[in-house]
C-alpha cells in the first residue's frame, strides 16, 4: 500500500552569484533501497538567489606620506544592489604603484598581541541595500622606495560573498611616499686612549641629521664599532649602540651622548 513521509530541514547554500537556479531533490540518493522505479525519485523547483553587491566608494588618507609612517585611513563601502549583507566579510588595504589591484599591490598588515598577522578589516553590522558604512584602520606604511603610489581598499576582499560585479570593489587614492636620509653630522671621541683597566669606557658623542624629504619614525638603532680601518667590514667590532626612540622630521637632528 502507499505511504509517505514529510521531511523539513535547514540547508546551507553555497557561495553563488545572484541569479535563477533550481533546487533538485533526489530521493533514495544512494540507492540504499532497491526500488521498482528510480526514474520518479527526482523533483525540481525554481529558486532565485540574491547576492549583495559591495562597492568601495571613497578612501580618505593624507596624500603625502613617509615610509613606515603610522596612518589611519578612512574608507566607505555601500551595498548597491541585491540583498542585505550579513556580517562575515572583510575589507583589505593595499599600497600599489598603480590604481588597479594586481600582484604589485602590497597588503597592509596588522598584528595582534601574540604577533599573528591580520589583513582584513571586518564590518560586523548587517548592511541593507542602499546603505553604507565608514571604517577606519590603524596601519603602518610599508617601507618602499620614494615615489608616487596608490592606496587601495578592496571591499569584501575575503570573498565572503559571490558578487555579480567585482569591478566596483576597489577604490584608489593617489599618495606620494617620501623617505628620510639619516647622516651623521658630528662625531666626537678621544683621539688617544690609554687602556688602564679591563672594560674601560670612553665618551663618544654624535649627532645625526635627517637630510631626506621624509620623516624618520622610531625603530632604528645607531651602532658604534671599533675597527683597524675606516671602513665598516668584517673586521669591525661592535662596542655599543643607542636607540634614538623619536620621530625626526626632514631638516631635524638628534644628538646621542
mmCIF file of C-alpha atoms in Angstrom:
data_model
loop_
_atom_site.group_PDB
_atom_site.id
_atom_site.type_symbol
_atom_site.label_atom_id
_atom_site.label_comp_id
_atom_site.label_asym_id
_atom_site.label_seq_id
_atom_site.Cartn_x
_atom_site.Cartn_y
_atom_site.Cartn_z
ATOM 1 C CA UNK A 1 0.000 0.000 0.000
ATOM 2 C CA UNK A 2 1.061 3.612 -0.493
ATOM 3 C CA UNK A 3 2.582 5.611 2.394
ATOM 4 C CA UNK A 4 4.677 8.778 2.593
ATOM 5 C CA UNK A 5 6.791 10.862 4.935
ATOM 6 C CA UNK A 6 7.386 14.604 5.371
ATOM 7 C CA UNK A 7 10.930 15.951 5.790
ATOM 8 C CA UNK A 8 11.804 19.522 6.774
ATOM 9 C CA UNK A 9 15.440 20.548 7.054
ATOM 10 C CA UNK A 10 17.597 23.671 7.155
ATOM 11 C CA UNK A 11 20.182 23.679 4.378
ATOM 12 C CA UNK A 12 23.200 25.948 3.820
ATOM 13 C CA UNK A 13 23.534 27.456 0.366
ATOM 14 C CA UNK A 14 26.992 27.550 -1.233
ATOM 15 C CA UNK A 15 28.575 30.832 -2.254
ATOM 16 C CA UNK A 16 26.852 31.684 -5.539
ATOM 17 C CA UNK A 17 26.371 34.679 -7.775
ATOM 18 C CA UNK A 18 22.842 36.020 -7.684
ATOM 19 C CA UNK A 19 20.531 34.530 -10.304
ATOM 20 C CA UNK A 20 17.951 31.869 -11.117
ATOM 21 C CA UNK A 21 18.583 28.290 -10.026
ATOM 22 C CA UNK A 22 16.723 25.074 -9.237
ATOM 23 C CA UNK A 23 16.548 23.041 -6.076
ATOM 24 C CA UNK A 24 16.613 19.382 -7.060
ATOM 25 C CA UNK A 25 15.540 16.663 -4.665
ATOM 26 C CA UNK A 26 16.879 13.130 -5.146
ATOM 27 C CA UNK A 27 15.015 10.593 -3.007
ATOM 28 C CA UNK A 28 16.934 7.463 -2.034
ATOM 29 C CA UNK A 29 20.011 9.164 -3.477
ATOM 30 C CA UNK A 30 22.445 6.401 -2.551
ATOM 31 C CA UNK A 31 20.124 3.673 -3.855
ATOM 32 C CA UNK A 32 20.133 2.011 -0.463
ATOM 33 C CA UNK A 33 16.581 0.823 -1.147
ATOM 34 C CA UNK A 34 16.016 -1.481 -4.123
ATOM 35 C CA UNK A 35 13.126 0.208 -5.932
ATOM 36 C CA UNK A 36 10.961 -0.820 -8.827
ATOM 37 C CA UNK A 37 11.419 2.612 -10.462
ATOM 38 C CA UNK A 38 14.236 5.162 -9.838
ATOM 39 C CA UNK A 39 13.114 7.493 -12.611
ATOM 40 C CA UNK A 40 10.454 9.101 -10.414
ATOM 41 C CA UNK A 41 12.794 9.871 -7.476
ATOM 42 C CA UNK A 42 13.594 13.405 -8.664
ATOM 43 C CA UNK A 43 11.743 16.671 -8.205
ATOM 44 C CA UNK A 44 12.876 20.228 -9.057
ATOM 45 C CA UNK A 45 11.558 23.655 -8.009
ATOM 46 C CA UNK A 46 12.849 27.088 -9.147
ATOM 47 C CA UNK A 47 14.639 29.398 -6.717
ATOM 48 C CA UNK A 48 16.013 32.913 -7.185
ATOM 49 C CA UNK A 49 19.160 33.708 -5.206
ATOM 50 C CA UNK A 50 20.103 37.278 -4.445
ATOM 51 C CA UNK A 51 23.602 38.400 -3.509
ATOM 52 C CA UNK A 52 24.870 41.702 -2.080
ATOM 53 C CA UNK A 53 26.980 43.978 -4.265
ATOM 54 C CA UNK A 54 29.527 45.774 -2.083
ATOM 55 C CA UNK A 55 31.067 48.823 -3.772
ATOM 56 C CA UNK A 56 34.020 50.761 -2.385
ATOM 57 C CA UNK A 57 33.012 54.427 -2.562
ATOM 58 C CA UNK A 58 35.870 56.512 -1.208
ATOM 59 C CA UNK A 59 39.232 56.472 0.516
ATOM 60 C CA UNK A 60 40.478 59.316 2.734
ATOM 61 C CA UNK A 61 44.168 59.387 3.587
ATOM 62 C CA UNK A 62 46.914 62.021 3.646
ATOM 63 C CA UNK A 63 48.384 62.417 0.174
ATOM 64 C CA UNK A 64 51.968 62.959 1.364
ATOM 65 C CA UNK A 65 53.344 60.107 3.454
ATOM 66 C CA UNK A 66 56.643 58.642 4.592
ATOM 67 C CA UNK A 67 57.758 55.036 4.548
ATOM 68 C CA UNK A 68 56.927 53.261 7.841
ATOM 69 C CA UNK A 69 54.608 56.068 8.922
ATOM 70 C CA UNK A 70 51.657 55.133 11.170
ATOM 71 C CA UNK A 71 48.445 56.253 9.428
ATOM 72 C CA UNK A 72 44.679 55.951 9.932
ATOM 73 C CA UNK A 73 42.962 55.735 6.531
ATOM 74 C CA UNK A 74 39.168 56.016 6.363
ATOM 75 C CA UNK A 75 37.042 54.398 3.662
ATOM 76 C CA UNK A 76 33.374 53.858 2.875
ATOM 77 C CA UNK A 77 31.529 50.921 1.287
ATOM 78 C CA UNK A 78 27.931 50.735 0.022
ATOM 79 C CA UNK A 79 25.672 47.766 -0.672
ATOM 80 C CA UNK A 80 24.471 48.983 -4.056
ATOM 81 C CA UNK A 81 22.248 46.100 -5.164
ATOM 82 C CA UNK A 82 20.915 42.649 -4.409
ATOM 83 C CA UNK A 83 20.002 41.801 -0.831
ATOM 84 C CA UNK A 84 21.047 42.611 2.705
ATOM 85 C CA UNK A 85 24.685 41.778 3.505
ATOM 86 C CA UNK A 86 25.032 39.839 6.741
ATOM 87 C CA UNK A 87 28.354 40.094 8.622
ATOM 88 C CA UNK A 88 31.350 37.999 7.733
ATOM 89 C CA UNK A 89 33.088 39.996 5.030
ATOM 90 C CA UNK A 90 36.356 41.882 5.410
ATOM 91 C CA UNK A 91 37.938 44.784 3.538
ATOM 92 C CA UNK A 92 41.659 44.903 2.800
ATOM 93 C CA UNK A 93 44.076 47.806 2.292
ATOM 94 C CA UNK A 94 46.946 47.866 -0.194
ATOM 95 C CA UNK A 95 49.756 50.129 -1.391
ATOM 96 C CA UNK A 96 50.318 49.831 -5.137
ATOM 97 C CA UNK A 97 52.368 51.528 -7.879
ATOM 98 C CA UNK A 98 49.194 51.650 -9.989
ATOM 99 C CA UNK A 99 45.482 52.200 -9.459
ATOM 100 C CA UNK A 100 44.438 48.577 -10.028
ATOM 101 C CA UNK A 101 44.626 45.623 -7.664
ATOM 102 C CA UNK A 102 47.207 43.205 -9.047
ATOM 103 C CA UNK A 103 50.288 41.246 -7.979
ATOM 104 C CA UNK A 104 52.239 44.502 -7.487
ATOM 105 C CA UNK A 105 49.979 45.622 -4.631
ATOM 106 C CA UNK A 106 51.485 45.352 -1.120
ATOM 107 C CA UNK A 107 48.956 44.458 1.596
ATOM 108 C CA UNK A 108 48.868 46.417 4.838
ATOM 109 C CA UNK A 109 49.368 44.032 7.753
ATOM 110 C CA UNK A 110 48.423 44.471 11.401
ATOM 111 C CA UNK A 111 49.470 42.193 14.263
ATOM 112 C CA UNK A 112 47.663 41.079 17.372
ATOM 113 C CA UNK A 113 49.111 40.767 20.865
ATOM 114 C CA UNK A 114 50.644 37.391 20.008
ATOM 115 C CA UNK A 115 52.229 38.588 16.764
ATOM 116 C CA UNK A 116 49.723 36.898 14.473
ATOM 117 C CA UNK A 117 49.217 38.789 11.194
ATOM 118 C CA UNK A 118 45.822 40.093 10.108
ATOM 119 C CA UNK A 119 44.898 41.507 6.712
ATOM 120 C CA UNK A 120 41.132 42.007 6.839
ATOM 121 C CA UNK A 121 39.107 44.750 8.496
ATOM 122 C CA UNK A 122 35.655 43.393 9.279
ATOM 123 C CA UNK A 123 32.316 45.189 9.463
ATOM 124 C CA UNK A 124 30.083 43.430 11.976
ATOM 125 C CA UNK A 125 26.721 45.064 11.292
ATOM 126 C CA UNK A 126 24.172 43.947 8.639
ATOM 127 C CA UNK A 127 24.189 46.252 5.613
ATOM 128 C CA UNK A 128 20.865 46.766 3.859
ATOM 129 C CA UNK A 129 20.592 47.589 0.168
ATOM 130 C CA UNK A 130 21.420 51.269 -0.391
ATOM 131 C CA UNK A 131 23.168 51.624 2.971
ATOM 132 C CA UNK A 132 26.846 52.308 3.505
ATOM 133 C CA UNK A 133 29.402 52.259 6.303
ATOM 134 C CA UNK A 134 32.622 54.097 7.059
ATOM 135 C CA UNK A 135 35.551 52.211 8.544
ATOM 136 C CA UNK A 136 38.957 53.204 9.905
ATOM 137 C CA UNK A 137 42.164 51.243 10.416
ATOM 138 C CA UNK A 138 45.426 51.999 12.188
ATOM 139 C CA UNK A 139 48.169 50.694 9.914
ATOM 140 C CA UNK A 140 51.791 51.412 9.009
ATOM 141 C CA UNK A 141 53.027 52.386 5.548
ATOM 142 C CA UNK A 142 55.335 49.686 4.150
ATOM 143 C CA UNK A 143 58.980 50.520 3.637
ATOM 144 C CA UNK A 144 59.158 51.251 -0.093
ATOM 145 C CA UNK A 145 61.297 53.422 -2.381
ATOM 146 C CA UNK A 146 60.191 57.044 -2.605
ATOM 147 C CA UNK A 147 57.733 57.814 -5.371
ATOM 148 C CA UNK A 148 54.102 58.017 -6.415
ATOM 149 C CA UNK A 149 51.742 55.247 -5.322
ATOM 150 C CA UNK A 150 48.074 54.480 -4.809
ATOM 151 C CA UNK A 151 46.360 53.464 -1.615
ATOM 152 C CA UNK A 152 43.673 50.882 -2.411
ATOM 153 C CA UNK A 153 40.779 49.433 -0.480
ATOM 154 C CA UNK A 154 39.217 46.176 -1.656
ATOM 155 C CA UNK A 155 35.685 45.635 -0.324
ATOM 156 C CA UNK A 156 34.823 42.025 0.561
ATOM 157 C CA UNK A 157 38.457 41.068 -0.029
ATOM 158 C CA UNK A 158 37.936 37.721 1.665
ATOM 159 C CA UNK A 159 35.261 36.845 -0.950
ATOM 160 C CA UNK A 160 32.645 36.210 1.697
ATOM 161 C CA UNK A 161 30.013 36.948 -0.942
ATOM 162 C CA UNK A 162 29.973 35.776 -4.550
ATOM 163 C CA UNK A 163 29.172 39.093 -6.194
ATOM 164 C CA UNK A 164 27.918 39.623 -9.725
ATOM 165 C CA UNK A 165 30.033 42.767 -10.062
ATOM 166 C CA UNK A 166 33.619 42.819 -8.782
ATOM 167 C CA UNK A 167 34.638 45.862 -10.814
ATOM 168 C CA UNK A 168 33.314 48.245 -8.135
ATOM 169 C CA UNK A 169 35.036 46.589 -5.165
ATOM 170 C CA UNK A 170 38.234 48.647 -5.361
ATOM 171 C CA UNK A 171 38.792 52.378 -4.985
ATOM 172 C CA UNK A 172 42.210 54.075 -5.257
ATOM 173 C CA UNK A 173 43.637 57.231 -3.712
ATOM 174 C CA UNK A 174 46.930 58.632 -5.080
ATOM 175 C CA UNK A 175 49.664 59.247 -2.493
ATOM 176 C CA UNK A 176 53.295 60.289 -2.597
ATOM 177 C CA UNK A 177 55.836 58.440 -0.446
ATOM 178 C CA UNK A 178 58.975 60.215 0.755
ATOM 179 C CA UNK A 179 61.880 58.655 2.612
ATOM 180 C CA UNK A 180 64.269 60.031 5.247
ATOM 181 C CA UNK A 181 68.041 60.168 4.797
ATOM 182 C CA UNK A 182 69.926 59.965 8.085
ATOM 183 C CA UNK A 183 73.543 61.111 8.063
ATOM 184 C CA UNK A 184 75.969 61.830 10.947
ATOM 185 C CA UNK A 185 76.952 65.498 11.124
ATOM 186 C CA UNK A 186 79.172 65.452 14.209
ATOM 187 C CA UNK A 187 81.190 62.566 15.602
ATOM 188 C CA UNK A 188 83.439 63.205 18.615
ATOM 189 C CA UNK A 189 85.612 60.869 20.690
ATOM 190 C CA UNK A 190 89.064 60.998 22.263
ATOM 191 C CA UNK A 191 91.787 60.639 19.630
ATOM 192 C CA UNK A 192 94.158 58.916 22.091
ATOM 193 C CA UNK A 193 93.060 56.453 24.770
ATOM 194 C CA UNK A 194 95.226 54.751 27.381
ATOM 195 C CA UNK A 195 93.687 51.449 28.428
ATOM 196 C CA UNK A 196 94.369 51.090 32.158
ATOM 197 C CA UNK A 197 91.758 48.512 33.097
ATOM 198 C CA UNK A 198 89.531 45.821 31.632
ATOM 199 C CA UNK A 199 86.181 47.155 30.409
ATOM 200 C CA UNK A 200 87.393 50.732 30.279
ATOM 201 C CA UNK A 201 84.839 53.173 28.894
ATOM 202 C CA UNK A 202 85.231 56.269 26.731
ATOM 203 C CA UNK A 203 82.794 59.061 25.998
ATOM 204 C CA UNK A 204 81.567 59.190 22.402
ATOM 205 C CA UNK A 205 79.120 61.817 21.100
ATOM 206 C CA UNK A 206 77.429 62.179 17.730
ATOM 207 C CA UNK A 207 74.591 63.999 16.065
ATOM 208 C CA UNK A 208 72.503 62.896 13.111
ATOM 209 C CA UNK A 209 70.635 64.996 10.541
ATOM 210 C CA UNK A 210 67.638 63.883 8.522
ATOM 211 C CA UNK A 211 68.504 65.393 5.174
ATOM 212 C CA UNK A 212 65.786 63.494 3.308
ATOM 213 C CA UNK A 213 62.268 64.551 2.296
ATOM 214 C CA UNK A 214 60.514 62.009 4.528
ATOM 215 C CA UNK A 215 60.129 61.700 8.284
ATOM 216 C CA UNK A 216 62.076 59.013 10.153
ATOM 217 C CA UNK A 217 59.871 57.135 12.595
ATOM 218 C CA UNK A 218 61.131 55.452 15.757
ATOM 219 C CA UNK A 219 62.565 51.977 15.497
ATOM 220 C CA UNK A 220 66.138 52.333 14.258
ATOM 221 C CA UNK A 221 69.443 51.887 16.116
ATOM 222 C CA UNK A 222 72.812 53.584 15.853
ATOM 223 C CA UNK A 223 75.750 51.191 16.349
ATOM 224 C CA UNK A 224 79.327 52.076 17.254
ATOM 225 C CA UNK A 225 82.220 49.922 16.041
ATOM 226 C CA UNK A 226 85.969 49.782 16.652
ATOM 227 C CA UNK A 227 87.993 48.861 13.574
ATOM 228 C CA UNK A 228 91.596 48.866 12.337
ATOM 229 C CA UNK A 229 90.396 50.717 9.203
ATOM 230 C CA UNK A 230 87.912 53.468 8.419
ATOM 231 C CA UNK A 231 85.678 51.012 6.534
ATOM 232 C CA UNK A 232 82.798 49.101 8.131
ATOM 233 C CA UNK A 233 83.605 45.480 7.270
ATOM 234 C CA UNK A 234 84.008 42.104 8.958
ATOM 235 C CA UNK A 235 86.988 43.354 10.985
ATOM 236 C CA UNK A 236 84.903 45.984 12.781
ATOM 237 C CA UNK A 237 83.953 45.097 16.369
ATOM 238 C CA UNK A 238 80.592 46.229 17.744
ATOM 239 C CA UNK A 239 81.189 48.036 21.050
ATOM 240 C CA UNK A 240 77.865 49.739 21.696
ATOM 241 C CA UNK A 241 74.820 51.485 20.353
ATOM 242 C CA UNK A 242 71.749 53.527 21.075
ATOM 243 C CA UNK A 243 68.113 53.663 20.006
ATOM 244 C CA UNK A 244 67.039 57.285 19.444
ATOM 245 C CA UNK A 245 63.368 56.427 20.031
ATOM 246 C CA UNK A 246 61.961 59.583 18.473
ATOM 247 C CA UNK A 247 60.465 60.919 15.262
ATOM 248 C CA UNK A 248 62.856 63.016 13.165
ATOM 249 C CA UNK A 249 61.250 65.269 10.566
ATOM 250 C CA UNK A 250 63.105 66.474 7.467
ATOM 251 C CA UNK A 251 65.778 69.003 8.443
ATOM 252 C CA UNK A 252 65.789 67.976 12.101
ATOM 253 C CA UNK A 253 68.695 66.485 14.038
ATOM 254 C CA UNK A 254 69.198 64.464 17.177
ATOM 255 C CA UNK A 255 72.190 64.172 19.484
ATOM 256 C CA UNK A 256 73.396 60.962 21.054
ATOM 257 C CA UNK A 257 75.776 61.104 24.027
#
